[in-house]
Tab-separated table of C-alpha atoms in Angstrom:
chain	number	residue	atom	x	y	z
A	1	GLU	CA	122.429	102.045	99.997
A	2	ILE	CA	121.282	101.629	103.225
A	3	VAL	CA	122.932	98.793	104.941
A	4	MET	CA	121.381	97.015	107.653
A	5	THR	CA	123.452	95.333	110.624
A	6	GLN	CA	121.689	92.301	112.245
A	7	SER	CA	122.910	91.156	115.896
A	8	PRO	CA	123.770	89.330	117.232
A	9	ALA	CA	123.713	86.651	113.694
A	10	THR	CA	122.897	83.642	116.318
A	11	LEU	CA	120.740	83.478	119.865
A	12	SER	CA	120.472	80.810	121.966
A	13	VAL	CA	118.009	81.077	124.506
A	14	SER	CA	115.997	78.923	126.501
A	15	PRO	CA	111.652	78.148	126.155
A	16	GLY	CA	109.891	80.461	128.259
A	17	GLU	CA	112.730	83.588	128.489
A	18	ARG	CA	113.041	86.534	126.992
A	19	ALA	CA	115.170	87.530	123.107
A	20	THR	CA	115.937	90.381	122.335
A	21	LEU	CA	117.168	91.331	118.814
A	22	SER	CA	118.798	94.295	117.397
A	23	CYS	CA	118.994	95.516	114.432
A	24	ARG	CA	121.208	98.742	113.249
A	25	ALA	CA	120.485	101.363	110.021
A	26	SER	CA	123.600	102.787	108.272
A	27	GLN	CA	121.497	106.064	108.080
A	28	SER	CA	118.118	107.142	109.129
A	29	ILE	CA	115.277	104.888	108.034
A	30	ASN	CA	112.679	107.089	110.731
A	31	ILE	CA	110.692	104.390	111.937
A	32	ASN	CA	110.444	102.616	107.886
A	33	LEU	CA	111.280	99.417	109.330
A	34	ALA	CA	109.876	95.678	109.320
A	35	TRP	CA	110.358	92.068	110.951
A	36	TYR	CA	110.241	88.966	109.898
A	37	GLN	CA	110.314	85.226	110.655
A	38	GLN	CA	110.758	82.446	108.743
A	39	LYS	CA	110.821	78.810	109.746
A	40	PRO	CA	112.777	76.481	107.385
A	41	GLY	CA	111.204	75.480	104.051
A	42	GLN	CA	108.622	78.310	104.290
A	43	ALA	CA	108.326	81.922	103.231
A	44	PRO	CA	108.804	84.841	105.440
A	45	ARG	CA	106.212	86.072	107.246
A	46	LEU	CA	105.729	89.679	108.396
A	47	LEU	CA	105.754	90.324	112.238
A	48	ILE	CA	106.222	94.221	112.901
A	49	TYR	CA	105.917	97.249	110.609
A	50	GLY	CA	106.246	100.552	111.189
A	51	ALA	CA	108.906	99.371	113.443
A	52	SER	CA	105.882	98.883	116.267
A	53	THR	CA	103.553	97.735	114.593
A	54	ARG	CA	102.021	94.289	115.032
A	55	ALA	CA	100.347	92.742	111.789
A	56	THR	CA	97.469	90.749	111.449
A	57	GLY	CA	97.467	87.695	113.955
A	58	ILE	CA	100.702	88.419	115.168
A	59	PRO	CA	100.764	87.489	119.602
A	60	ALA	CA	101.419	90.290	122.064
A	61	GLY	CA	103.977	88.477	122.802
A	62	PHE	CA	105.887	90.191	119.708
A	63	SER	CA	107.235	94.073	120.270
A	64	GLY	CA	108.701	96.116	118.501
A	65	SER	CA	110.776	99.447	119.109
A	66	GLY	CA	113.583	101.779	117.930
A	67	SER	CA	113.523	104.859	115.828
A	68	GLY	CA	116.542	106.009	113.497
A	69	THR	CA	118.683	103.976	113.450
A	70	GLU	CA	118.681	101.464	116.100
A	71	PHE	CA	115.587	99.038	116.499
A	72	THR	CA	115.060	95.982	118.311
A	73	LEU	CA	112.358	93.354	118.764
A	74	THR	CA	111.749	91.596	121.605
A	75	ILE	CA	109.649	88.158	122.167
A	76	SER	CA	108.310	88.409	125.498
A	77	SER	CA	108.436	84.387	126.191
A	78	LEU	CA	109.824	82.374	123.416
A	79	GLN	CA	107.846	79.362	122.796
A	80	SER	CA	108.773	76.032	121.074
A	81	GLU	CA	107.327	77.630	117.516
A	82	ASP	CA	109.068	81.189	118.088
A	83	PHE	CA	112.782	79.507	117.031
A	84	ALA	CA	113.610	80.671	113.889
A	85	VAL	CA	115.338	83.208	111.720
A	86	TYR	CA	114.337	86.917	111.959
A	87	TYR	CA	115.221	89.508	109.670
A	88	CYS	CA	114.937	93.386	109.645
A	89	HIS	CA	114.006	95.083	106.046
A	90	GLN	CA	114.606	98.958	105.823
A	91	TYR	CA	111.707	100.566	103.294
A	92	ASN	CA	112.631	104.303	103.624
A	93	ASN	CA	114.899	104.476	100.840
A	94	TRP	CA	115.118	102.401	97.306
A	95	PRO	CA	116.443	100.189	97.148
A	96	HIS	CA	115.255	97.985	100.129
A	97	THR	CA	117.543	96.023	101.752
A	98	PHE	CA	117.645	93.682	104.336
A	99	GLY	CA	119.408	92.392	107.278
A	100	ARG	CA	121.247	89.002	107.216
A	101	GLY	CA	119.056	87.596	110.089
A	102	THR	CA	118.974	86.499	113.438
A	103	LYS	CA	118.879	83.001	114.206
A	104	LEU	CA	117.125	82.270	117.346
A	105	GLU	CA	117.493	78.422	118.759
A	106	ILE	CA	116.911	76.867	121.640
A	107	LYS	CA	119.552	76.959	124.532
B	1	GLN	CA	92.118	86.650	101.877
B	2	VAL	CA	95.144	88.031	100.081
B	3	GLN	CA	97.649	85.227	98.935
B	4	LEU	CA	100.043	84.930	96.273
B	5	VAL	CA	100.633	81.644	95.434
B	6	GLN	CA	103.901	80.514	93.021
B	7	SER	CA	104.285	77.785	90.680
B	8	GLY	CA	105.822	74.907	91.910
B	9	SER	CA	109.691	73.640	91.612
B	10	GLU	CA	112.268	73.637	88.504
B	11	LEU	CA	115.058	71.676	87.354
B	12	LYS	CA	117.210	73.400	84.863
B	13	LYS	CA	120.090	72.884	83.014
B	14	PRO	CA	122.706	75.962	82.868
B	15	GLY	CA	122.302	78.071	79.829
B	16	ALA	CA	118.701	77.072	79.738
B	17	SER	CA	115.343	79.535	80.935
B	18	VAL	CA	112.640	79.538	83.304
B	19	LYS	CA	109.654	81.469	83.651
B	20	VAL	CA	107.822	81.390	87.367
B	21	SER	CA	104.992	82.552	88.291
B	22	CYS	CA	103.222	84.295	90.784
B	23	LYS	CA	98.839	84.341	91.261
B	24	ALA	CA	97.252	86.443	93.356
B	25	SER	CA	94.283	86.341	94.875
B	26	GLY	CA	91.791	88.558	96.917
B	27	TYR	CA	92.395	91.945	96.892
B	28	THR	CA	92.724	94.350	93.099
B	29	PHE	CA	95.922	92.432	91.470
B	30	THR	CA	96.834	95.795	89.479
B	31	ASN	CA	96.538	98.287	92.930
B	32	ASP	CA	99.773	96.970	94.757
B	33	ALA	CA	102.777	96.523	93.362
B	34	LEU	CA	104.704	93.344	93.286
B	35	ASN	CA	108.185	92.527	94.734
B	36	TRP	CA	110.496	89.564	93.622
B	37	VAL	CA	113.560	88.548	96.266
B	38	ARG	CA	115.865	86.026	95.988
B	39	GLN	CA	117.237	83.417	98.417
B	40	ALA	CA	119.991	81.036	97.923
B	41	PRO	CA	120.274	78.157	99.891
B	42	GLY	CA	121.245	79.230	103.327
B	43	GLN	CA	121.739	82.601	102.898
B	44	GLY	CA	119.345	85.921	103.615
B	45	LEU	CA	116.853	88.179	101.651
B	46	GLU	CA	118.193	89.678	98.400
B	47	TRP	CA	115.739	92.432	96.505
B	48	MET	CA	115.534	91.779	92.709
B	49	GLY	CA	113.372	94.598	92.200
B	50	TRP	CA	109.753	95.167	91.629
B	51	ILE	CA	107.142	95.636	89.002
B	52	ASN	CA	103.950	98.363	89.111
B	53	THR	CA	101.222	96.448	88.121
B	54	TYR	CA	99.083	99.586	86.710
B	55	THR	CA	102.015	100.261	84.440
B	56	GLY	CA	103.582	96.521	83.925
B	57	ASN	CA	106.689	99.140	84.292
B	58	PRO	CA	109.372	96.724	85.789
B	59	THR	CA	112.744	98.710	88.009
B	60	TYR	CA	115.255	96.296	88.747
B	61	ALA	CA	117.644	96.317	92.021
B	62	GLN	CA	121.287	95.987	91.340
B	63	GLY	CA	122.616	93.313	89.695
B	64	PHE	CA	119.855	91.903	88.446
B	65	THR	CA	119.248	93.269	85.115
B	66	GLY	CA	119.904	91.777	81.914
B	67	ARG	CA	118.647	88.142	82.568
B	68	PHE	CA	115.951	88.835	84.522
B	69	VAL	CA	112.753	89.976	83.187
B	70	PHE	CA	109.547	90.566	85.083
B	71	SER	CA	106.004	90.560	83.683
B	72	LEU	CA	101.883	90.153	83.996
B	73	ASP	CA	99.259	89.010	82.792
B	74	THR	CA	96.652	91.587	84.576
B	75	SER	CA	94.071	89.502	82.583
B	76	VAL	CA	94.951	86.452	85.903
B	77	SER	CA	96.092	88.814	88.444
B	78	THR	CA	99.397	86.436	87.191
B	79	ALA	CA	102.882	88.530	88.346
B	80	TYR	CA	106.093	86.617	85.888
B	81	LEU	CA	109.822	86.314	86.665
B	82	GLN	CA	112.005	85.366	83.926
B	83	ILE	CA	115.638	84.345	83.772
B	84	SER	CA	117.428	83.192	81.253
B	85	SER	CA	120.952	82.009	80.316
B	86	LEU	CA	120.514	80.204	83.599
B	87	GLU	CA	123.825	79.725	85.874
B	88	ALA	CA	124.921	77.247	89.067
B	89	GLU	CA	124.695	80.631	91.297
B	90	ASP	CA	121.453	81.172	90.172
B	91	THR	CA	120.159	77.976	92.428
B	92	ALA	CA	117.352	79.679	94.934
B	93	VAL	CA	113.874	80.066	96.299
B	94	TYR	CA	112.007	83.283	94.726
B	95	TYR	CA	110.028	84.459	96.250
B	96	CYS	CA	106.939	87.562	95.062
B	97	ALA	CA	105.814	89.839	97.812
B	98	ARG	CA	103.642	92.700	97.292
B	99	GLU	CA	103.748	95.653	98.451
B	100	ASP	CA	101.242	98.540	98.895
B	101	GLN	CA	103.333	101.598	98.131
B	102	THR	CA	102.193	105.385	98.184
B	103	CYS	CA	102.393	106.714	94.701
B	104	THR	CA	102.309	110.630	93.698
B	105	SER	CA	101.999	111.761	89.922
B	106	SER	CA	105.591	111.130	89.808
B	107	ASP	CA	106.890	109.378	92.205
B	108	CYS	CA	106.658	105.544	94.391
B	109	TYR	CA	108.000	105.749	98.226
B	110	PRO	CA	108.520	101.876	98.738
B	111	ASN	CA	106.479	99.816	101.961
B	112	TYR	CA	106.915	96.672	103.760
B	113	PHE	CA	106.160	93.216	101.987
B	114	TYR	CA	102.476	91.304	103.047
B	115	PRO	CA	102.573	88.681	102.186
B	116	TRP	CA	104.770	87.177	100.429
B	117	GLY	CA	104.020	83.687	98.347
B	118	GLN	CA	105.210	80.349	99.082
B	119	GLY	CA	108.318	80.095	97.064
B	120	THR	CA	109.864	78.526	94.203
B	121	LEU	CA	112.789	76.943	94.011
B	122	VAL	CA	114.833	76.404	90.927
B	123	ILE	CA	117.792	74.881	90.659
B	124	VAL	CA	120.208	74.622	88.044
B	125	SER	CA	122.397	71.632	87.398
B	126	SER	CA	124.010	69.571	84.534
């Protein structure tokens, strides 16, 4: 199965600053990658699919990039509501696999 | 709007069974796959498998065979996850998630998950 590795595990950033989260696949997954945001007590929320396409209703401050094995989620100017855990998910091959998440916390 | 609504929290004793429901609305239920994802306390997301809502055929991920059963009632656009012989290690939040797969006559190709149900907390404790 494809192993998804997210880094860092925890990222401390001040409100208003930019955050860059990384996700690496153990083999090429083309652009078949999604990003989800999860807040405490809530279900994951789709942010990005196809590596770079924002889901419906997702603010323009969220952007995704990458292809093959290296992917990035960038949040351009952090708002208080953006502090959460972010997961990447590959859907290029069975089985579906997720990264272990990056916790974005307030600095 | 497209929505998945799950049943409420459950508290079960070891050895018992539990059945979690996931009711879909806002789209044609049998057009899209339905996945199940487990999240143990403080942990990440673990894919359990999916069910073909058109044929009813389930596919289980490694580690989720035997005690786990996916089923449907298409008359009420609802999917079910049943777990038997519950163990403390089954304590988790269980999510259902819709997946718009592309299927040919011989195969289906995975896709992203949207939307997700709100989750069902299952606690196994004596």
